[in-house]
Amino acid sequence: MEYIVQIFQKGGPLMYPLLFLGVLSVAFIIERLYSLSFRKTFPVKKIEEISFYIQEKRFPEAITIAKNTNSIATAMIAGLLEAYIKGRKTQDQLKTVAEEIARAEIPKLEGYVNAIGAIAAIAPLLGFLGTVTGMIQVFEALSVEGLSNPEVLSSGISQALITTAFGLSIAIPSLAAYWYFRSKLSFVVSQLENLATELVYQLTETRQEGQKDELQKVS
């Protein structure tokens, strides 16, 4: 542990913002792993329960369950059901509602993902900045003392190498996590589109069946 602390101190002042970025990246990755899990975004059991109430035309119960379940899928369902109850019952109207909900909900999933991408871009730049400042120290030492004091030269070179290595060690896993979460987001969005399409079809079919029943009663 002491060795790690010594290496960290040799890296110079830029090691502290790099450490801060590293801690942020780990925290964001853990949070997104939880928030973008399929169980969290698409709670299957709750969706099946809601679907049952929709088939039974018990929309208030379905909306209550959807609102009490914190997920993007149930938020989409609740919004569509509320719009349907308020009179937006054609396919085009419901599709418009689904697009509006998606525009509001999807950015909530993207926030920390973009932050991870930003960390992946900033960390190596800070590392390279540490490289530059370390080499500046080396050349200043050369201009003042020449080659008579190798310790000063080695400290500047070590600072340059340590900050670069530390910045890359943060950037590489952050970049890998960023692209993983981007693919995960694409999957979630495609699943959300499928869910919205199925629900719109289910609601319009329910409406058409209701109209047929009314016509039969009249005849």
mmCIF file of C-alpha atoms in Angstrom:
data_model
loop_
_atom_site.group_PDB
_atom_site.id
_atom_site.type_symbol
_atom_site.label_atom_id
_atom_site.label_comp_id
_atom_site.label_asym_id
_atom_site.label_seq_id
_atom_site.Cartn_x
_atom_site.Cartn_y
_atom_site.Cartn_z
ATOM 1 C CA MET A 1 0.000 0.000 0.000
ATOM 2 C CA GLU A 2 2.849 2.371 0.828
ATOM 3 C CA TYR A 3 4.371 1.653 -2.567
ATOM 4 C CA ILE A 4 1.125 2.614 -4.303
ATOM 5 C CA VAL A 5 0.962 5.852 -2.297
ATOM 6 C CA GLN A 6 4.556 6.650 -3.244
ATOM 7 C CA ILE A 7 3.861 6.046 -6.917
ATOM 8 C CA PHE A 8 0.758 8.223 -6.673
ATOM 9 C CA GLN A 9 2.714 11.066 -5.073
ATOM 10 C CA LYS A 10 5.423 10.840 -7.731
ATOM 11 C CA GLY A 11 2.784 11.471 -10.365
ATOM 12 C CA GLY A 12 2.399 15.074 -9.243
ATOM 13 C CA PRO A 13 -0.683 17.267 -8.705
ATOM 14 C CA LEU A 14 -2.527 16.035 -11.799
ATOM 15 C CA MET A 15 -2.941 12.643 -10.146
ATOM 16 C CA TYR A 16 -5.672 14.078 -7.903
ATOM 17 C CA PRO A 17 -8.080 15.103 -10.698
ATOM 18 C CA LEU A 18 -7.296 11.781 -12.386
ATOM 19 C CA LEU A 19 -8.174 9.939 -9.191
ATOM 20 C CA PHE A 20 -11.417 11.920 -8.975
ATOM 21 C CA LEU A 21 -12.294 10.938 -12.554
ATOM 22 C CA GLY A 22 -11.484 7.314 -11.794
ATOM 23 C CA VAL A 23 -13.775 7.250 -8.761
ATOM 24 C CA LEU A 24 -16.558 8.931 -10.756
ATOM 25 C CA SER A 25 -16.176 6.446 -13.579
ATOM 26 C CA VAL A 26 -16.438 3.444 -11.239
ATOM 27 C CA ALA A 27 -19.498 4.952 -9.528
ATOM 28 C CA PHE A 28 -21.233 5.714 -12.850
ATOM 29 C CA ILE A 29 -20.477 2.243 -14.239
ATOM 30 C CA ILE A 30 -21.902 0.496 -11.168
ATOM 31 C CA GLU A 31 -25.005 2.705 -11.247
ATOM 32 C CA ARG A 32 -25.618 2.100 -14.966
ATOM 33 C CA LEU A 33 -25.106 -1.648 -14.600
ATOM 34 C CA TYR A 34 -27.998 -1.622 -12.154
ATOM 35 C CA SER A 35 -30.221 0.909 -13.943
ATOM 36 C CA LEU A 36 -29.853 -0.629 -17.410
ATOM 37 C CA SER A 37 -30.328 -4.219 -16.319
ATOM 38 C CA PHE A 38 -33.225 -5.890 -18.112
ATOM 39 C CA ARG A 39 -34.937 -6.636 -14.820
ATOM 40 C CA LYS A 40 -34.897 -2.927 -13.968
ATOM 41 C CA THR A 41 -35.921 -1.531 -17.374
ATOM 42 C CA PHE A 42 -38.436 -4.257 -18.284
ATOM 43 C CA PRO A 43 -39.951 -5.910 -15.188
ATOM 44 C CA VAL A 44 -41.558 -8.852 -16.977
ATOM 45 C CA LYS A 45 -43.903 -9.952 -14.193
ATOM 46 C CA LYS A 46 -45.293 -6.452 -13.724
ATOM 47 C CA ILE A 47 -45.765 -6.012 -17.467
ATOM 48 C CA GLU A 48 -47.651 -9.323 -17.657
ATOM 49 C CA GLU A 49 -49.837 -8.247 -14.749
ATOM 50 C CA ILE A 50 -50.573 -4.920 -16.424
ATOM 51 C CA SER A 51 -51.347 -6.702 -19.696
ATOM 52 C CA PHE A 52 -53.900 -8.868 -17.901
ATOM 53 C CA TYR A 53 -55.714 -5.800 -16.554
ATOM 54 C CA ILE A 54 -55.669 -4.204 -20.018
ATOM 55 C CA GLN A 55 -57.252 -7.308 -21.525
ATOM 56 C CA GLU A 56 -59.916 -7.129 -18.827
ATOM 57 C CA LYS A 57 -60.373 -3.415 -19.660
ATOM 58 C CA ARG A 58 -59.501 -2.506 -16.079
ATOM 59 C CA PHE A 59 -57.403 0.486 -17.057
ATOM 60 C CA PRO A 60 -57.273 2.280 -13.665
ATOM 61 C CA GLU A 61 -55.729 -0.779 -12.013
ATOM 62 C CA ALA A 62 -53.242 -1.137 -14.865
ATOM 63 C CA ILE A 63 -52.204 2.514 -14.585
ATOM 64 C CA THR A 64 -51.779 2.234 -10.811
ATOM 65 C CA ILE A 65 -49.448 -0.763 -11.133
ATOM 66 C CA ALA A 66 -47.496 0.900 -13.954
ATOM 67 C CA LYS A 67 -46.991 4.106 -11.985
ATOM 68 C CA ASN A 68 -45.923 2.231 -8.855
ATOM 69 C CA THR A 69 -43.251 0.339 -10.819
ATOM 70 C CA ASN A 70 -40.162 2.435 -11.466
ATOM 71 C CA SER A 71 -39.066 1.489 -14.977
ATOM 72 C CA ILE A 72 -39.014 3.028 -18.439
ATOM 73 C CA ALA A 73 -41.319 0.293 -19.780
ATOM 74 C CA THR A 74 -44.038 0.874 -17.195
ATOM 75 C CA ALA A 75 -43.684 4.642 -17.632
ATOM 76 C CA MET A 76 -44.418 4.128 -21.323
ATOM 77 C CA ILE A 77 -47.438 1.925 -20.504
ATOM 78 C CA ALA A 78 -48.847 4.377 -17.957
ATOM 79 C CA GLY A 79 -48.505 7.308 -20.357
ATOM 80 C CA LEU A 80 -50.207 5.457 -23.201
ATOM 81 C CA LEU A 81 -53.062 4.253 -21.006
ATOM 82 C CA GLU A 82 -53.679 7.729 -19.610
ATOM 83 C CA ALA A 83 -53.705 9.178 -23.130
ATOM 84 C CA TYR A 84 -56.111 6.443 -24.232
ATOM 85 C CA ILE A 85 -58.499 7.171 -21.372
ATOM 86 C CA LYS A 86 -58.386 10.896 -22.182
ATOM 87 C CA GLY A 87 -59.582 10.249 -25.719
ATOM 88 C CA ARG A 88 -56.463 9.766 -27.841
ATOM 89 C CA LYS A 89 -57.577 6.395 -29.185
ATOM 90 C CA THR A 90 -56.435 6.131 -32.797
ATOM 91 C CA GLN A 91 -53.172 4.439 -33.765
ATOM 92 C CA ASP A 92 -51.609 7.669 -34.995
ATOM 93 C CA GLN A 93 -52.489 9.516 -31.812
ATOM 94 C CA LEU A 94 -51.140 6.751 -29.587
ATOM 95 C CA LYS A 95 -47.947 6.473 -31.626
ATOM 96 C CA THR A 96 -47.435 10.212 -31.179
ATOM 97 C CA VAL A 97 -47.896 9.810 -27.432
ATOM 98 C CA ALA A 98 -45.363 6.949 -27.392
ATOM 99 C CA GLU A 99 -42.808 9.123 -29.201
ATOM 100 C CA GLU A 100 -43.361 11.956 -26.728
ATOM 101 C CA ILE A 101 -42.852 9.621 -23.767
ATOM 102 C CA ALA A 102 -39.724 8.125 -25.340
ATOM 103 C CA ARG A 103 -38.236 11.597 -25.875
ATOM 104 C CA ALA A 104 -38.794 12.336 -22.183
ATOM 105 C CA GLU A 105 -37.631 8.991 -20.738
ATOM 106 C CA ILE A 106 -34.693 7.889 -22.899
ATOM 107 C CA PRO A 107 -32.428 10.866 -21.988
ATOM 108 C CA LYS A 108 -32.741 9.765 -18.345
ATOM 109 C CA LEU A 109 -31.011 6.525 -19.309
ATOM 110 C CA GLU A 110 -28.326 8.257 -21.356
ATOM 111 C CA GLY A 111 -27.133 10.802 -18.776
ATOM 112 C CA TYR A 112 -24.425 8.862 -16.935
ATOM 113 C CA VAL A 113 -23.507 6.946 -20.097
ATOM 114 C CA ASN A 114 -22.447 10.201 -21.737
ATOM 115 C CA ALA A 115 -20.576 11.117 -18.557
ATOM 116 C CA ILE A 116 -18.610 7.862 -18.772
ATOM 117 C CA GLY A 117 -17.753 8.702 -22.380
ATOM 118 C CA ALA A 118 -16.588 12.148 -21.321
ATOM 119 C CA ILE A 119 -14.331 10.649 -18.637
ATOM 120 C CA ALA A 120 -12.885 8.254 -21.224
ATOM 121 C CA ALA A 121 -11.968 11.268 -23.370
ATOM 122 C CA ILE A 122 -10.693 13.568 -20.606
ATOM 123 C CA ALA A 123 -8.586 11.092 -18.584
ATOM 124 C CA PRO A 124 -5.905 10.420 -21.250
ATOM 125 C CA LEU A 125 -5.696 14.142 -22.006
ATOM 126 C CA LEU A 126 -4.961 14.842 -18.352
ATOM 127 C CA GLY A 127 -2.406 12.047 -18.435
ATOM 128 C CA PHE A 128 -0.712 13.569 -21.462
ATOM 129 C CA LEU A 129 -0.752 16.945 -19.733
ATOM 130 C CA GLY A 130 1.108 15.318 -16.860
ATOM 131 C CA THR A 131 3.580 13.949 -19.408
ATOM 132 C CA VAL A 132 4.181 17.427 -20.779
ATOM 133 C CA THR A 133 4.651 19.012 -17.359
ATOM 134 C CA GLY A 134 7.005 16.203 -16.345
ATOM 135 C CA MET A 135 9.140 16.684 -19.449
ATOM 136 C CA ILE A 136 9.179 20.439 -18.833
ATOM 137 C CA GLN A 137 10.673 19.712 -15.402
ATOM 138 C CA VAL A 138 13.279 17.486 -17.029
ATOM 139 C CA PHE A 139 14.375 20.157 -19.489
ATOM 140 C CA GLU A 140 14.417 22.843 -16.795
ATOM 141 C CA ALA A 141 16.644 20.619 -14.669
ATOM 142 C CA LEU A 142 18.921 20.031 -17.658
ATOM 143 C CA SER A 143 19.217 23.753 -18.308
ATOM 144 C CA VAL A 144 20.086 24.521 -14.687
ATOM 145 C CA GLU A 145 22.131 21.543 -13.511
ATOM 146 C CA GLY A 146 22.977 19.699 -16.682
ATOM 147 C CA LEU A 147 23.470 15.980 -16.097
ATOM 148 C CA SER A 148 24.983 16.416 -12.651
ATOM 149 C CA ASN A 149 21.744 15.605 -10.751
ATOM 150 C CA PRO A 150 20.107 12.461 -12.174
ATOM 151 C CA GLU A 151 17.509 12.361 -9.370
ATOM 152 C CA VAL A 152 15.823 15.517 -10.665
ATOM 153 C CA LEU A 153 15.765 14.084 -14.171
ATOM 154 C CA SER A 154 14.342 10.752 -13.025
ATOM 155 C CA SER A 155 11.583 12.430 -10.972
ATOM 156 C CA GLY A 156 10.407 14.426 -13.994
ATOM 157 C CA ILE A 157 10.482 11.392 -16.263
ATOM 158 C CA SER A 158 8.654 9.229 -13.706
ATOM 159 C CA GLN A 159 5.959 11.902 -13.327
ATOM 160 C CA ALA A 160 5.499 11.931 -17.091
ATOM 161 C CA LEU A 161 5.166 8.149 -17.315
ATOM 162 C CA ILE A 162 2.997 7.702 -14.198
ATOM 163 C CA THR A 163 0.373 10.267 -15.180
ATOM 164 C CA THR A 164 0.142 8.839 -18.692
ATOM 165 C CA ALA A 165 -0.252 5.293 -17.378
ATOM 166 C CA PHE A 166 -2.821 6.369 -14.782
ATOM 167 C CA GLY A 167 -4.836 8.352 -17.322
ATOM 168 C CA LEU A 168 -4.898 5.428 -19.765
ATOM 169 C CA SER A 169 -5.809 2.953 -17.012
ATOM 170 C CA ILE A 170 -8.919 5.084 -16.367
ATOM 171 C CA ALA A 171 -9.739 5.797 -20.000
ATOM 172 C CA ILE A 172 -9.558 2.228 -21.349
ATOM 173 C CA PRO A 173 -12.172 0.599 -19.044
ATOM 174 C CA SER A 174 -14.308 3.751 -19.198
ATOM 175 C CA LEU A 175 -14.337 3.626 -22.996
ATOM 176 C CA ALA A 176 -15.169 -0.078 -22.972
ATOM 177 C CA ALA A 177 -18.022 0.567 -20.519
ATOM 178 C CA TYR A 178 -19.276 3.483 -22.639
ATOM 179 C CA TRP A 179 -19.626 1.368 -25.777
ATOM 180 C CA TYR A 180 -21.168 -1.484 -23.817
ATOM 181 C CA PHE A 181 -23.810 0.837 -22.388
ATOM 182 C CA ARG A 182 -24.440 2.410 -25.799
ATOM 183 C CA SER A 183 -25.238 -1.054 -27.198
ATOM 184 C CA LYS A 184 -27.352 -1.743 -24.125
ATOM 185 C CA LEU A 185 -29.269 1.491 -24.714
ATOM 186 C CA SER A 186 -29.914 0.531 -28.332
ATOM 187 C CA PHE A 187 -31.344 -2.778 -27.156
ATOM 188 C CA VAL A 188 -33.552 -1.062 -24.548
ATOM 189 C CA VAL A 189 -34.854 1.418 -27.124
ATOM 190 C CA SER A 190 -35.684 -1.369 -29.595
ATOM 191 C CA GLN A 191 -37.496 -3.304 -26.865
ATOM 192 C CA LEU A 192 -39.365 -0.152 -25.878
ATOM 193 C CA GLU A 193 -40.468 0.376 -29.477
ATOM 194 C CA ASN A 194 -41.743 -3.212 -29.642
ATOM 195 C CA LEU A 195 -43.616 -2.774 -26.367
ATOM 196 C CA ALA A 196 -45.215 0.478 -27.535
ATOM 197 C CA THR A 197 -46.248 -1.095 -30.850
ATOM 198 C CA GLU A 198 -47.835 -4.088 -29.111
ATOM 199 C CA LEU A 199 -49.653 -1.897 -26.604
ATOM 200 C CA VAL A 200 -50.988 0.457 -29.292
ATOM 201 C CA TYR A 201 -52.237 -2.552 -31.252
ATOM 202 C CA GLN A 202 -53.810 -4.030 -28.110
ATOM 203 C CA LEU A 203 -55.578 -0.784 -27.225
ATOM 204 C CA THR A 204 -56.883 -0.156 -30.742
ATOM 205 C CA GLU A 205 -58.095 -3.762 -30.963
ATOM 206 C CA THR A 206 -59.870 -3.307 -27.629
ATOM 207 C CA ARG A 207 -61.521 -0.163 -28.980
ATOM 208 C CA GLN A 208 -62.618 -1.880 -32.182
ATOM 209 C CA GLU A 209 -64.072 -4.799 -30.231
ATOM 210 C CA GLY A 210 -65.986 -2.353 -28.049
ATOM 211 C CA GLN A 211 -67.425 -0.638 -31.124
ATOM 212 C CA LYS A 212 -68.495 -4.004 -32.558
ATOM 213 C CA ASP A 213 -70.231 -4.911 -29.319
ATOM 214 C CA GLU A 214 -72.117 -1.614 -29.370
ATOM 215 C CA LEU A 215 -73.209 -2.151 -32.971
ATOM 216 C CA GLN A 216 -74.457 -5.649 -32.146
ATOM 217 C CA LYS A 217 -76.470 -4.288 -29.229
ATOM 218 C CA VAL A 218 -78.033 -1.613 -31.453
ATOM 219 C CA SER A 219 -78.919 -4.112 -34.167
#
